[in-house]
Structures are given as structure tokens and as C-alpha cells.
JSON list of N, CA and C in Angstrom, two decimals:
[
{"chain": "A", "resi": 1, "resn": "MET", "atom": "N", "xyz": [24.85, -43.77, -18.40]},
{"chain": "A", "resi": 1, "resn": "MET", "atom": "CA", "xyz": [23.74, -44.07, -17.32]},
{"chain": "A", "resi": 1, "resn": "MET", "atom": "C", "xyz": [22.90, -43.01, -18.34]},
{"chain": "A", "resi": 2, "resn": "GLY", "atom": "N", "xyz": [22.26, -43.17, -19.68]},
{"chain": "A", "resi": 2, "resn": "GLY", "atom": "CA", "xyz": [21.52, -42.73, -20.61]},
{"chain": "A", "resi": 2, "resn": "GLY", "atom": "C", "xyz": [20.09, -43.60, -20.21]},
{"chain": "A", "resi": 3, "resn": "MET", "atom": "N", "xyz": [19.03, -43.29, -21.00]},
{"chain": "A", "resi": 3, "resn": "MET", "atom": "CA", "xyz": [17.34, -43.53, -20.58]},
{"chain": "A", "resi": 3, "resn": "MET", "atom": "C", "xyz": [17.64, -44.74, -20.55]},
{"chain": "A", "resi": 4, "resn": "PRO", "atom": "N", "xyz": [16.85, -44.89, -19.69]},
{"chain": "A", "resi": 4, "resn": "PRO", "atom": "CA", "xyz": [16.04, -46.63, -18.99]},
{"chain": "A", "resi": 4, "resn": "PRO", "atom": "C", "xyz": [15.41, -47.37, -20.25]},
{"chain": "A", "resi": 5, "resn": "SER", "atom": "N", "xyz": [16.44, -48.67, -19.90]},
{"chain": "A", "resi": 5, "resn": "SER", "atom": "CA", "xyz": [15.53, -49.92, -21.53]},
{"chain": "A", "resi": 5, "resn": "SER", "atom": "C", "xyz": [13.99, -49.88, -20.64]},
{"chain": "A", "resi": 6, "resn": "MET", "atom": "N", "xyz": [13.67, -51.11, -21.88]},
{"chain": "A", "resi": 6, "resn": "MET", "atom": "CA", "xyz": [12.31, -51.09, -21.63]},
{"chain": "A", "resi": 6, "resn": "MET", "atom": "C", "xyz": [12.50, -51.76, -20.61]},
{"chain": "A", "resi": 7, "resn": "PRO", "atom": "N", "xyz": [12.80, -52.84, -20.48]},
{"chain": "A", "resi": 7, "resn": "PRO", "atom": "CA", "xyz": [12.83, -53.92, -18.78]},
{"chain": "A", "resi": 7, "resn": "PRO", "atom": "C", "xyz": [12.92, -52.96, -17.64]},
{"chain": "A", "resi": 8, "resn": "GLU", "atom": "N", "xyz": [13.72, -51.78, -17.84]},
{"chain": "A", "resi": 8, "resn": "GLU", "atom": "CA", "xyz": [13.73, -51.50, -16.88]},
{"chain": "A", "resi": 8, "resn": "GLU", "atom": "C", "xyz": [12.53, -50.54, -16.50]},
{"chain": "A", "resi": 9, "resn": "LEU", "atom": "N", "xyz": [11.91, -49.68, -17.48]},
{"chain": "A", "resi": 9, "resn": "LEU", "atom": "CA", "xyz": [11.01, -48.97, -17.30]},
{"chain": "A", "resi": 9, "resn": "LEU", "atom": "C", "xyz": [9.61, -50.09, -17.44]},
{"chain": "A", "resi": 10, "resn": "LEU", "atom": "N", "xyz": [9.41, -51.16, -17.87]},
{"chain": "A", "resi": 10, "resn": "LEU", "atom": "CA", "xyz": [8.57, -51.79, -17.22]},
{"chain": "A", "resi": 10, "resn": "LEU", "atom": "C", "xyz": [8.29, -52.06, -15.16]},
{"chain": "A", "resi": 11, "resn": "ILE", "atom": "N", "xyz": [9.90, -52.64, -15.12]},
{"chain": "A", "resi": 11, "resn": "ILE", "atom": "CA", "xyz": [9.72, -53.06, -14.07]},
{"chain": "A", "resi": 11, "resn": "ILE", "atom": "C", "xyz": [9.45, -51.25, -12.75]},
{"chain": "A", "resi": 12, "resn": "ILE", "atom": "N", "xyz": [9.59, -50.32, -12.94]},
{"chain": "A", "resi": 12, "resn": "ILE", "atom": "CA", "xyz": [9.81, -48.87, -12.91]},
{"chain": "A", "resi": 12, "resn": "ILE", "atom": "C", "xyz": [7.77, -49.15, -13.26]},
{"chain": "A", "resi": 13, "resn": "LEU", "atom": "N", "xyz": [6.89, -49.38, -13.56]},
{"chain": "A", "resi": 13, "resn": "LEU", "atom": "CA", "xyz": [5.38, -49.30, -14.50]},
{"chain": "A", "resi": 13, "resn": "LEU", "atom": "C", "xyz": [4.70, -50.09, -13.17]},
{"chain": "A", "resi": 14, "resn": "ALA", "atom": "N", "xyz": [5.60, -52.00, -12.90]},
{"chain": "A", "resi": 14, "resn": "ALA", "atom": "CA", "xyz": [4.90, -52.36, -12.66]},
{"chain": "A", "resi": 14, "resn": "ALA", "atom": "C", "xyz": [4.82, -52.08, -11.05]},
{"chain": "A", "resi": 15, "resn": "ILE", "atom": "N", "xyz": [5.94, -51.02, -10.22]},
{"chain": "A", "resi": 15, "resn": "ILE", "atom": "CA", "xyz": [6.02, -50.72, -8.37]},
{"chain": "A", "resi": 15, "resn": "ILE", "atom": "C", "xyz": [5.01, -49.92, -8.96]},
{"chain": "A", "resi": 16, "resn": "VAL", "atom": "N", "xyz": [5.17, -48.91, -9.56]},
{"chain": "A", "resi": 16, "resn": "VAL", "atom": "CA", "xyz": [3.68, -48.08, -9.41]},
{"chain": "A", "resi": 16, "resn": "VAL", "atom": "C", "xyz": [2.56, -48.53, -8.88]},
{"chain": "A", "resi": 17, "resn": "VAL", "atom": "N", "xyz": [2.00, -49.57, -10.35]},
{"chain": "A", "resi": 17, "resn": "VAL", "atom": "CA", "xyz": [1.54, -49.92, -10.23]},
{"chain": "A", "resi": 17, "resn": "VAL", "atom": "C", "xyz": [0.59, -50.70, -9.20]},
{"chain": "A", "resi": 18, "resn": "LEU", "atom": "N", "xyz": [1.43, -51.17, -8.33]},
{"chain": "A", "resi": 18, "resn": "LEU", "atom": "CA", "xyz": [1.73, -51.26, -7.07]},
{"chain": "A", "resi": 18, "resn": "LEU", "atom": "C", "xyz": [1.45, -50.52, -5.81]},
{"chain": "A", "resi": 19, "resn": "LEU", "atom": "N", "xyz": [2.35, -49.82, -5.82]},
{"chain": "A", "resi": 19, "resn": "LEU", "atom": "CA", "xyz": [1.84, -48.80, -4.70]},
{"chain": "A", "resi": 19, "resn": "LEU", "atom": "C", "xyz": [0.60, -47.77, -4.87]},
{"chain": "A", "resi": 20, "resn": "PHE", "atom": "N", "xyz": [0.18, -47.83, -6.28]},
{"chain": "A", "resi": 20, "resn": "PHE", "atom": "CA", "xyz": [-1.13, -46.36, -6.35]},
{"chain": "A", "resi": 20, "resn": "PHE", "atom": "C", "xyz": [-2.55, -47.46, -6.85]},
{"chain": "A", "resi": 21, "resn": "GLY", "atom": "N", "xyz": [-2.44, -48.50, -6.92]},
{"chain": "A", "resi": 21, "resn": "GLY", "atom": "CA", "xyz": [-3.55, -48.79, -7.64]},
{"chain": "A", "resi": 21, "resn": "GLY", "atom": "C", "xyz": [-3.48, -48.80, -9.03]},
{"chain": "A", "resi": 22, "resn": "ALA", "atom": "N", "xyz": [-4.35, -49.46, -10.01]},
{"chain": "A", "resi": 22, "resn": "ALA", "atom": "CA", "xyz": [-4.55, -49.05, -10.89]},
{"chain": "A", "resi": 22, "resn": "ALA", "atom": "C", "xyz": [-5.80, -48.09, -11.63]},
{"chain": "A", "resi": 23, "resn": "LYS", "atom": "N", "xyz": [-6.52, -47.79, -10.55]},
{"chain": "A", "resi": 23, "resn": "LYS", "atom": "CA", "xyz": [-7.59, -46.95, -9.92]},
{"chain": "A", "resi": 23, "resn": "LYS", "atom": "C", "xyz": [-7.22, -45.67, -10.16]},
{"chain": "A", "resi": 24, "resn": "LYS", "atom": "N", "xyz": [-5.95, -45.36, -9.21]},
{"chain": "A", "resi": 24, "resn": "LYS", "atom": "CA", "xyz": [-4.77, -44.08, -9.15]},
{"chain": "A", "resi": 24, "resn": "LYS", "atom": "C", "xyz": [-4.46, -43.55, -10.00]},
{"chain": "A", "resi": 25, "resn": "ILE", "atom": "N", "xyz": [-3.67, -44.23, -11.03]},
{"chain": "A", "resi": 25, "resn": "ILE", "atom": "CA", "xyz": [-2.73, -43.73, -11.37]},
{"chain": "A", "resi": 25, "resn": "ILE", "atom": "C", "xyz": [-3.18, -42.77, -12.61]},
{"chain": "A", "resi": 26, "resn": "PRO", "atom": "N", "xyz": [-5.04, -42.90, -13.53]},
{"chain": "A", "resi": 26, "resn": "PRO", "atom": "CA", "xyz": [-5.10, -42.18, -14.19]},
{"chain": "A", "resi": 26, "resn": "PRO", "atom": "C", "xyz": [-5.41, -40.86, -12.59]},
{"chain": "A", "resi": 27, "resn": "GLU", "atom": "N", "xyz": [-5.84, -40.67, -11.65]},
{"chain": "A", "resi": 27, "resn": "GLU", "atom": "CA", "xyz": [-6.00, -40.07, -11.32]},
{"chain": "A", "resi": 27, "resn": "GLU", "atom": "C", "xyz": [-4.67, -38.85, -10.84]},
{"chain": "A", "resi": 28, "resn": "LEU", "atom": "N", "xyz": [-3.75, -39.89, -10.87]},
{"chain": "A", "resi": 28, "resn": "LEU", "atom": "CA", "xyz": [-2.39, -39.17, -10.82]},
{"chain": "A", "resi": 28, "resn": "LEU", "atom": "C", "xyz": [-2.06, -38.30, -11.66]},
{"chain": "A", "resi": 29, "resn": "ALA", "atom": "N", "xyz": [-2.16, -38.80, -12.68]},
{"chain": "A", "resi": 29, "resn": "ALA", "atom": "CA", "xyz": [-2.10, -38.51, -14.61]},
{"chain": "A", "resi": 29, "resn": "ALA", "atom": "C", "xyz": [-2.85, -37.33, -14.91]},
{"chain": "A", "resi": 30, "resn": "LYS", "atom": "N", "xyz": [-4.24, -37.08, -14.29]},
{"chain": "A", "resi": 30, "resn": "LYS", "atom": "CA", "xyz": [-4.41, -35.43, -14.29]},
{"chain": "A", "resi": 30, "resn": "LYS", "atom": "C", "xyz": [-4.03, -35.16, -13.43]},
{"chain": "A", "resi": 31, "resn": "GLY", "atom": "N", "xyz": [-4.03, -35.02, -12.47]},
{"chain": "A", "resi": 31, "resn": "GLY", "atom": "CA", "xyz": [-3.67, -34.43, -11.42]},
{"chain": "A", "resi": 31, "resn": "GLY", "atom": "C", "xyz": [-1.52, -33.12, -11.64]},
{"chain": "A", "resi": 32, "resn": "MET", "atom": "N", "xyz": [-1.45, -34.26, -11.75]},
{"chain": "A", "resi": 32, "resn": "MET", "atom": "CA", "xyz": [0.34, -34.22, -12.59]},
{"chain": "A", "resi": 32, "resn": "MET", "atom": "C", "xyz": [-0.16, -32.41, -13.86]},
{"chain": "A", "resi": 33, "resn": "GLY", "atom": "N", "xyz": [-1.37, -33.65, -15.70]},
{"chain": "A", "resi": 33, "resn": "GLY", "atom": "CA", "xyz": [-1.24, -32.26, -16.17]},
{"chain": "A", "resi": 33, "resn": "GLY", "atom": "C", "xyz": [-1.57, -31.35, -15.42]},
{"chain": "A", "resi": 34, "resn": "SER", "atom": "N", "xyz": [-2.60, -30.97, -14.92]},
{"chain": "A", "resi": 34, "resn": "SER", "atom": "CA", "xyz": [-3.02, -29.65, -14.36]},
{"chain": "A", "resi": 34, "resn": "SER", "atom": "C", "xyz": [-2.36, -29.44, -13.39]},
{"chain": "A", "resi": 35, "resn": "GLY", "atom": "N", "xyz": [-1.48, -29.62, -12.65]},
{"chain": "A", "resi": 35, "resn": "GLY", "atom": "CA", "xyz": [-0.65, -29.03, -12.40]},
{"chain": "A", "resi": 35, "resn": "GLY", "atom": "C", "xyz": [0.16, -28.18, -13.34]},
{"chain": "A", "resi": 36, "resn": "ILE", "atom": "N", "xyz": [1.09, -28.92, -14.36]},
{"chain": "A", "resi": 36, "resn": "ILE", "atom": "CA", "xyz": [1.73, -28.64, -15.19]},
{"chain": "A", "resi": 36, "resn": "ILE", "atom": "C", "xyz": [1.02, -27.35, -16.09]},
{"chain": "A", "resi": 37, "resn": "LYS", "atom": "N", "xyz": [0.12, -27.30, -16.55]},
{"chain": "A", "resi": 37, "resn": "LYS", "atom": "CA", "xyz": [-1.26, -26.21, -17.18]},
{"chain": "A", "resi": 37, "resn": "LYS", "atom": "C", "xyz": [-0.57, -24.98, -16.35]},
{"chain": "A", "resi": 38, "resn": "ASN", "atom": "N", "xyz": [-1.30, -25.14, -15.02]},
{"chain": "A", "resi": 38, "resn": "ASN", "atom": "CA", "xyz": [-1.32, -23.83, -14.64]},
{"chain": "A", "resi": 38, "resn": "ASN", "atom": "C", "xyz": [-0.44, -23.51, -13.89]},
{"chain": "A", "resi": 39, "resn": "PHE", "atom": "N", "xyz": [0.93, -24.44, -14.83]},
{"chain": "A", "resi": 39, "resn": "PHE", "atom": "CA", "xyz": [2.72, -23.95, -14.06]},
{"chain": "A", "resi": 39, "resn": "PHE", "atom": "C", "xyz": [2.85, -22.52, -15.25]},
{"chain": "A", "resi": 40, "resn": "LYS", "atom": "N", "xyz": [2.73, -23.46, -16.80]},
{"chain": "A", "resi": 40, "resn": "LYS", "atom": "CA", "xyz": [2.97, -22.40, -17.73]},
{"chain": "A", "resi": 40, "resn": "LYS", "atom": "C", "xyz": [1.69, -20.99, -17.44]},
{"chain": "A", "resi": 41, "resn": "LYS", "atom": "N", "xyz": [0.94, -21.38, -17.47]},
{"chain": "A", "resi": 41, "resn": "LYS", "atom": "CA", "xyz": [0.21, -20.75, -17.18]},
{"chain": "A", "resi": 41, "resn": "LYS", "atom": "C", "xyz": [0.24, -19.64, -16.91]},
{"chain": "A", "resi": 42, "resn": "ALA", "atom": "N", "xyz": [0.86, -19.75, -15.39]},
{"chain": "A", "resi": 42, "resn": "ALA", "atom": "CA", "xyz": [1.54, -18.81, -14.23]},
{"chain": "A", "resi": 42, "resn": "ALA", "atom": "C", "xyz": [2.62, -18.15, -15.04]},
{"chain": "A", "resi": 43, "resn": "MET", "atom": "N", "xyz": [3.59, -18.81, -16.20]},
{"chain": "A", "resi": 43, "resn": "MET", "atom": "CA", "xyz": [4.46, -18.26, -16.42]},
{"chain": "A", "resi": 43, "resn": "MET", "atom": "C", "xyz": [4.64, -17.38, -17.81]},
{"chain": "A", "resi": 44, "resn": "LYS", "atom": "N", "xyz": [3.44, -17.79, -18.20]},
{"chain": "A", "resi": 44, "resn": "LYS", "atom": "CA", "xyz": [3.02, -16.61, -18.96]},
{"chain": "A", "resi": 44, "resn": "LYS", "atom": "C", "xyz": [2.09, -15.41, -19.20]},
{"chain": "A", "resi": 45, "resn": "GLU", "atom": "N", "xyz": [2.02, -15.56, -17.78]},
{"chain": "A", "resi": 45, "resn": "GLU", "atom": "CA", "xyz": [0.65, -14.44, -17.86]},
{"chain": "A", "resi": 45, "resn": "GLU", "atom": "C", "xyz": [2.63, -13.39, -16.50]},
{"chain": "A", "resi": 46, "resn": "ASP", "atom": "N", "xyz": [3.24, -13.51, -16.05]},
{"chain": "A", "resi": 46, "resn": "ASP", "atom": "CA", "xyz": [4.03, -13.45, -15.89]},
{"chain": "A", "resi": 46, "resn": "ASP", "atom": "C", "xyz": [5.21, -12.44, -16.75]},
{"chain": "A", "resi": 47, "resn": "ASP", "atom": "N", "xyz": [5.55, -13.81, -17.88]},
{"chain": "A", "resi": 47, "resn": "ASP", "atom": "CA", "xyz": [5.99, -12.88, -19.10]},
{"chain": "A", "resi": 47, "resn": "ASP", "atom": "C", "xyz": [5.14, -11.51, -19.28]},
{"chain": "A", "resi": 48, "resn": "ASP", "atom": "N", "xyz": [3.94, -11.79, -20.27]},
{"chain": "A", "resi": 48, "resn": "ASP", "atom": "CA", "xyz": [3.10, -10.60, -19.77]},
{"chain": "A", "resi": 48, "resn": "ASP", "atom": "C", "xyz": [3.44, -9.45, -19.56]},
{"chain": "A", "resi": 49, "resn": "GLU", "atom": "N", "xyz": [3.39, -9.68, -18.19]},
{"chain": "A", "resi": 49, "resn": "GLU", "atom": "CA", "xyz": [3.86, -8.61, -16.60]},
{"chain": "A", "resi": 49, "resn": "GLU", "atom": "C", "xyz": [4.63, -7.78, -16.79]},
{"chain": "A", "resi": 50, "resn": "GLU", "atom": "N", "xyz": [5.57, -8.63, -17.86]},
{"chain": "A", "resi": 50, "resn": "GLU", "atom": "CA", "xyz": [7.02, -7.94, -17.54]},
{"chain": "A", "resi": 50, "resn": "GLU", "atom": "C", "xyz": [6.98, -6.96, -18.90]},
{"chain": "A", "resi": 51, "resn": "VAL", "atom": "N", "xyz": [6.31, -7.39, -20.39]},
{"chain": "A", "resi": 51, "resn": "VAL", "atom": "CA", "xyz": [6.21, -6.58, -21.28]},
{"chain": "A", "resi": 51, "resn": "VAL", "atom": "C", "xyz": [5.88, -6.46, -21.37]},
{"chain": "A", "resi": 52, "resn": "LYS", "atom": "N", "xyz": [4.71, -5.41, -20.13]},
{"chain": "A", "resi": 52, "resn": "LYS", "atom": "CA", "xyz": [3.64, -4.57, -20.37]},
{"chain": "A", "resi": 52, "resn": "LYS", "atom": "C", "xyz": [4.50, -3.02, -19.03]},
{"chain": "A", "resi": 53, "resn": "SER", "atom": "N", "xyz": [5.42, -3.92, -18.58]},
{"chain": "A", "resi": 53, "resn": "SER", "atom": "CA", "xyz": [5.55, -2.77, -17.63]},
{"chain": "A", "resi": 53, "resn": "SER", "atom": "C", "xyz": [7.29, -2.64, -18.35]},
{"chain": "A", "resi": 54, "resn": "ALA", "atom": "N", "xyz": [7.45, -3.03, -19.05]},
{"chain": "A", "resi": 54, "resn": "ALA", "atom": "CA", "xyz": [8.86, -2.68, -20.05]},
{"chain": "A", "resi": 54, "resn": "ALA", "atom": "C", "xyz": [8.12, -1.39, -20.40]},
{"chain": "A", "resi": 55, "resn": "SER", "atom": "N", "xyz": [7.56, -1.81, -21.33]},
{"chain": "A", "resi": 55, "resn": "SER", "atom": "CA", "xyz": [6.31, -0.55, -22.42]},
{"chain": "A", "resi": 55, "resn": "SER", "atom": "C", "xyz": [5.84, 0.62, -22.20]},
{"chain": "A", "resi": 56, "resn": "VAL", "atom": "N", "xyz": [5.50, 0.72, -20.49]},
{"chain": "A", "resi": 56, "resn": "VAL", "atom": "CA", "xyz": [5.81, 1.01, -19.53]},
{"chain": "A", "resi": 56, "resn": "VAL", "atom": "C", "xyz": [7.15, 2.48, -19.42]},
{"chain": "A", "resi": 57, "resn": "GLU", "atom": "N", "xyz": [7.62, 2.09, -19.06]},
{"chain": "A", "resi": 57, "resn": "GLU", "atom": "CA", "xyz": [8.62, 2.46, -18.75]},
{"chain": "A", "resi": 57, "resn": "GLU", "atom": "C", "xyz": [9.79, 2.92, -19.77]},
{"chain": "A", "resi": 58, "resn": "THR", "atom": "N", "xyz": [9.43, 2.60, -21.14]},
{"chain": "A", "resi": 58, "resn": "THR", "atom": "CA", "xyz": [10.38, 2.67, -22.46]},
{"chain": "A", "resi": 58, "resn": "THR", "atom": "C", "xyz": [9.64, 4.16, -22.71]},
{"chain": "A", "resi": 59, "resn": "LYS", "atom": "N", "xyz": [8.27, 3.65, -22.62]},
{"chain": "A", "resi": 59, "resn": "LYS", "atom": "CA", "xyz": [7.32, 5.39, -22.95]},
{"chain": "A", "resi": 59, "resn": "LYS", "atom": "C", "xyz": [7.65, 6.57, -21.40]},
{"chain": "A", "resi": 60, "resn": "GLY", "atom": "N", "xyz": [8.31, 6.46, -20.29]},
{"chain": "A", "resi": 60, "resn": "GLY", "atom": "CA", "xyz": [8.61, 6.99, -19.82]},
{"chain": "A", "resi": 60, "resn": "GLY", "atom": "C", "xyz": [10.26, 7.32, -19.86]},
{"chain": "A", "resi": 61, "resn": "GLU", "atom": "N", "xyz": [10.51, 6.68, -20.30]},
{"chain": "A", "resi": 61, "resn": "GLU", "atom": "CA", "xyz": [12.11, 7.19, -20.44]},
{"chain": "A", "resi": 61, "resn": "GLU", "atom": "C", "xyz": [12.22, 8.78, -21.99]},
{"chain": "A", "resi": 62, "resn": "LYS", "atom": "N", "xyz": [10.81, 7.97, -22.74]},
{"chain": "A", "resi": 62, "resn": "LYS", "atom": "CA", "xyz": [11.11, 8.96, -24.44]},
{"chain": "A", "resi": 62, "resn": "LYS", "atom": "C", "xyz": [10.50, 9.91, -23.73]},
{"chain": "A", "resi": 63, "resn": "ARG", "atom": "N", "xyz": [9.47, 10.37, -22.93]},
{"chain": "A", "resi": 63, "resn": "ARG", "atom": "CA", "xyz": [9.02, 11.45, -21.97]},
{"chain": "A", "resi": 63, "resn": "ARG", "atom": "C", "xyz": [10.29, 12.31, -21.71]},
{"chain": "A", "resi": 64, "resn": "VAL", "atom": "N", "xyz": [10.85, 11.74, -21.02]},
{"chain": "A", "resi": 64, "resn": "VAL", "atom": "CA", "xyz": [11.96, 12.41, -20.34]},
{"chain": "A", "resi": 64, "resn": "VAL", "atom": "C", "xyz": [12.74, 12.74, -20.99]},
{"chain": "A", "resi": 65, "resn": "GLU", "atom": "N", "xyz": [13.56, 11.73, -22.18]},
{"chain": "A", "resi": 65, "resn": "GLU", "atom": "CA", "xyz": [14.86, 12.24, -22.73]},
{"chain": "A", "resi": 65, "resn": "GLU", "atom": "C", "xyz": [13.90, 14.00, -23.26]},
{"chain": "A", "resi": 66, "resn": "GLN", "atom": "N", "xyz": [12.45, 13.43, -23.68]},
{"chain": "A", "resi": 66, "resn": "GLN", "atom": "CA", "xyz": [12.29, 14.67, -24.79]},
{"chain": "A", "resi": 66, "resn": "GLN", "atom": "C", "xyz": [12.21, 16.05, -23.97]},
{"chain": "A", "resi": 67, "resn": "LYS", "atom": "N", "xyz": [11.96, 15.97, -22.47]},
{"chain": "A", "resi": 67, "resn": "LYS", "atom": "CA", "xyz": [11.78, 17.03, -22.00]},
{"chain": "A", "resi": 67, "resn": "LYS", "atom": "C", "xyz": [13.55, 17.56, -21.44]},
{"chain": "A", "resi": 68, "resn": "GLY", "atom": "N", "xyz": [14.52, 16.90, -21.45]},
{"chain": "A", "resi": 68, "resn": "GLY", "atom": "CA", "xyz": [15.73, 16.86, -21.20]},
{"chain": "A", "resi": 68, "resn": "GLY", "atom": "C", "xyz": [15.83, 17.70, -22.87]},
{"chain": "A", "resi": 69, "resn": "GLU", "atom": "N", "xyz": [16.39, 17.50, -24.05]},
{"chain": "A", "resi": 69, "resn": "GLU", "atom": "CA", "xyz": [16.53, 18.00, -25.21]},
{"chain": "A", "resi": 69, "resn": "GLU", "atom": "C", "xyz": [15.47, 19.72, -25.16]},
{"chain": "A", "resi": 70, "resn": "ALA", "atom": "N", "xyz": [14.13, 19.30, -24.78]},
{"chain": "A", "resi": 70, "resn": "ALA", "atom": "CA", "xyz": [13.82, 20.47, -24.99]},
{"chain": "A", "resi": 70, "resn": "ALA", "atom": "C", "xyz": [15.20, 21.27, -24.10]},
{"chain": "A", "resi": 71, "resn": "GLY", "atom": "N", "xyz": [14.80, 21.52, -22.46]},
{"chain": "A", "resi": 71, "resn": "GLY", "atom": "CA", "xyz": [15.75, 22.20, -20.65]},
{"chain": "A", "resi": 71, "resn": "GLY", "atom": "C", "xyz": [17.15, 22.09, -21.80]},
{"chain": "A", "resi": 72, "resn": "GLU", "atom": "N", "xyz": [17.94, 21.53, -22.83]},
{"chain": "A", "resi": 72, "resn": "GLU", "atom": "CA", "xyz": [19.31, 21.31, -23.23]},
{"chain": "A", "resi": 72, "resn": "GLU", "atom": "C", "xyz": [19.48, 22.57, -24.49]},
{"chain": "A", "resi": 73, "resn": "SER", "atom": "N", "xyz": [17.98, 22.38, -25.27]},
{"chain": "A", "resi": 73, "resn": "SER", "atom": "CA", "xyz": [17.77, 23.44, -25.95]},
{"chain": "A", "resi": 73, "resn": "SER", "atom": "C", "xyz": [17.72, 25.51, -25.53]},
{"chain": "A", "resi": 74, "resn": "ALA", "atom": "N", "xyz": [17.72, 25.21, -24.75]},
{"chain": "A", "resi": 74, "resn": "ALA", "atom": "CA", "xyz": [17.03, 26.76, -24.37]},
{"chain": "A", "resi": 74, "resn": "ALA", "atom": "C", "xyz": [18.18, 26.94, -23.10]},
{"chain": "A", "resi": 75, "resn": "LYS", "atom": "N", "xyz": [19.20, 26.00, -22.57]},
{"chain": "A", "resi": 75, "resn": "LYS", "atom": "CA", "xyz": [19.57, 26.87, -22.03]},
{"chain": "A", "resi": 75, "resn": "LYS", "atom": "C", "xyz": [20.97, 27.52, -22.46]},
{"chain": "A", "resi": 76, "resn": "PRO", "atom": "N", "xyz": [21.51, 27.36, -23.24]},
{"chain": "A", "resi": 76, "resn": "PRO", "atom": "CA", "xyz": [22.39, 28.23, -24.26]},
{"chain": "A", "resi": 76, "resn": "PRO", "atom": "C", "xyz": [21.58, 29.38, -25.58]},
{"chain": "A", "resi": 77, "resn": "GLU", "atom": "N", "xyz": [20.23, 29.22, -25.33]},
{"chain": "A", "resi": 77, "resn": "GLU", "atom": "CA", "xyz": [20.14, 30.44, -25.78]},
{"chain": "A", "resi": 77, "resn": "GLU", "atom": "C", "xyz": [19.79, 31.49, -24.92]},
{"chain": "A", "resi": 78, "resn": "GLU", "atom": "N", "xyz": [19.65, 30.95, -23.27]},
{"chain": "A", "resi": 78, "resn": "GLU", "atom": "CA", "xyz": [19.42, 31.93, -22.21]},
{"chain": "A", "resi": 78, "resn": "GLU", "atom": "C", "xyz": [20.73, 32.86, -21.81]},
{"chain": "A", "resi": 79, "resn": "LYS", "atom": "N", "xyz": [22.09, 31.35, -21.91]},
{"chain": "A", "resi": 79, "resn": "LYS", "atom": "CA", "xyz": [23.70, 31.76, -22.37]},
{"chain": "A", "resi": 79, "resn": "LYS", "atom": "C", "xyz": [23.96, 33.40, -23.05]},
{"chain": "A", "resi": 80, "resn": "LYS", "atom": "N", "xyz": [23.22, 32.95, -24.71]},
{"chain": "A", "resi": 80, "resn": "LYS", "atom": "CA", "xyz": [24.01, 34.31, -25.51]},
{"chain": "A", "resi": 80, "resn": "LYS", "atom": "C", "xyz": [22.82, 35.34, -24.78]},
{"chain": "A", "resi": 81, "resn": "GLU", "atom": "N", "xyz": [22.46, 35.37, -24.30]},
{"chain": "A", "resi": 81, "resn": "GLU", "atom": "CA", "xyz": [21.18, 36.95, -24.12]},
{"chain": "A", "resi": 81, "resn": "GLU", "atom": "C", "xyz": [21.60, 36.97, -23.26]},
{"chain": "A", "resi": 82, "resn": "ALA", "atom": "N", "xyz": [22.40, 36.28, -21.89]},
{"chain": "A", "resi": 82, "resn": "ALA", "atom": "CA", "xyz": [22.82, 37.45, -21.13]},
{"chain": "A", "resi": 82, "resn": "ALA", "atom": "C", "xyz": [24.52, 37.76, -20.88]}
]
């Protein structure tokens, strides 16, 4: 069950031409092409948003870590003084 051979592809093409007509086929192809283009654009925008949110989270985590390190260093000093 591999790829259809040339005679099978010609039969499929003939059926498509009979169903939709020769004038409709370019319009259908154009519609499919623009749909695929919009889908790829949406996927790329979604990936870009994920990268931006990941970088914001990373910056926030670094700030928390820096505050945590400063807090940890202050605690032993307080214990020494007490």
C-alpha cells in the first residue's frame, strides 16, 4: 500500500475535474494554499509567544534566586550575632 501509481493518479485527477470542473480547480488550490499559509503563520506566532513567555519566566526566576541567595547569606550572620 505505497504511493498510487501514475494510472491511479490520472483516474483521481479525472474524477476531480468531473466533480468540480476545470474552472473551480485553481480556486480550490488557491484556497487551500492560503489556508496552509495562515496555519503556518499561526503556528509561528504561537512559537514566538512561547519563547517570549519562557524568557520572561527565566528573568523572573533569576530575580527570585538572587533574592533567595541574599536572604540565605543574611540568616547565618543574624545567627552569629544572636
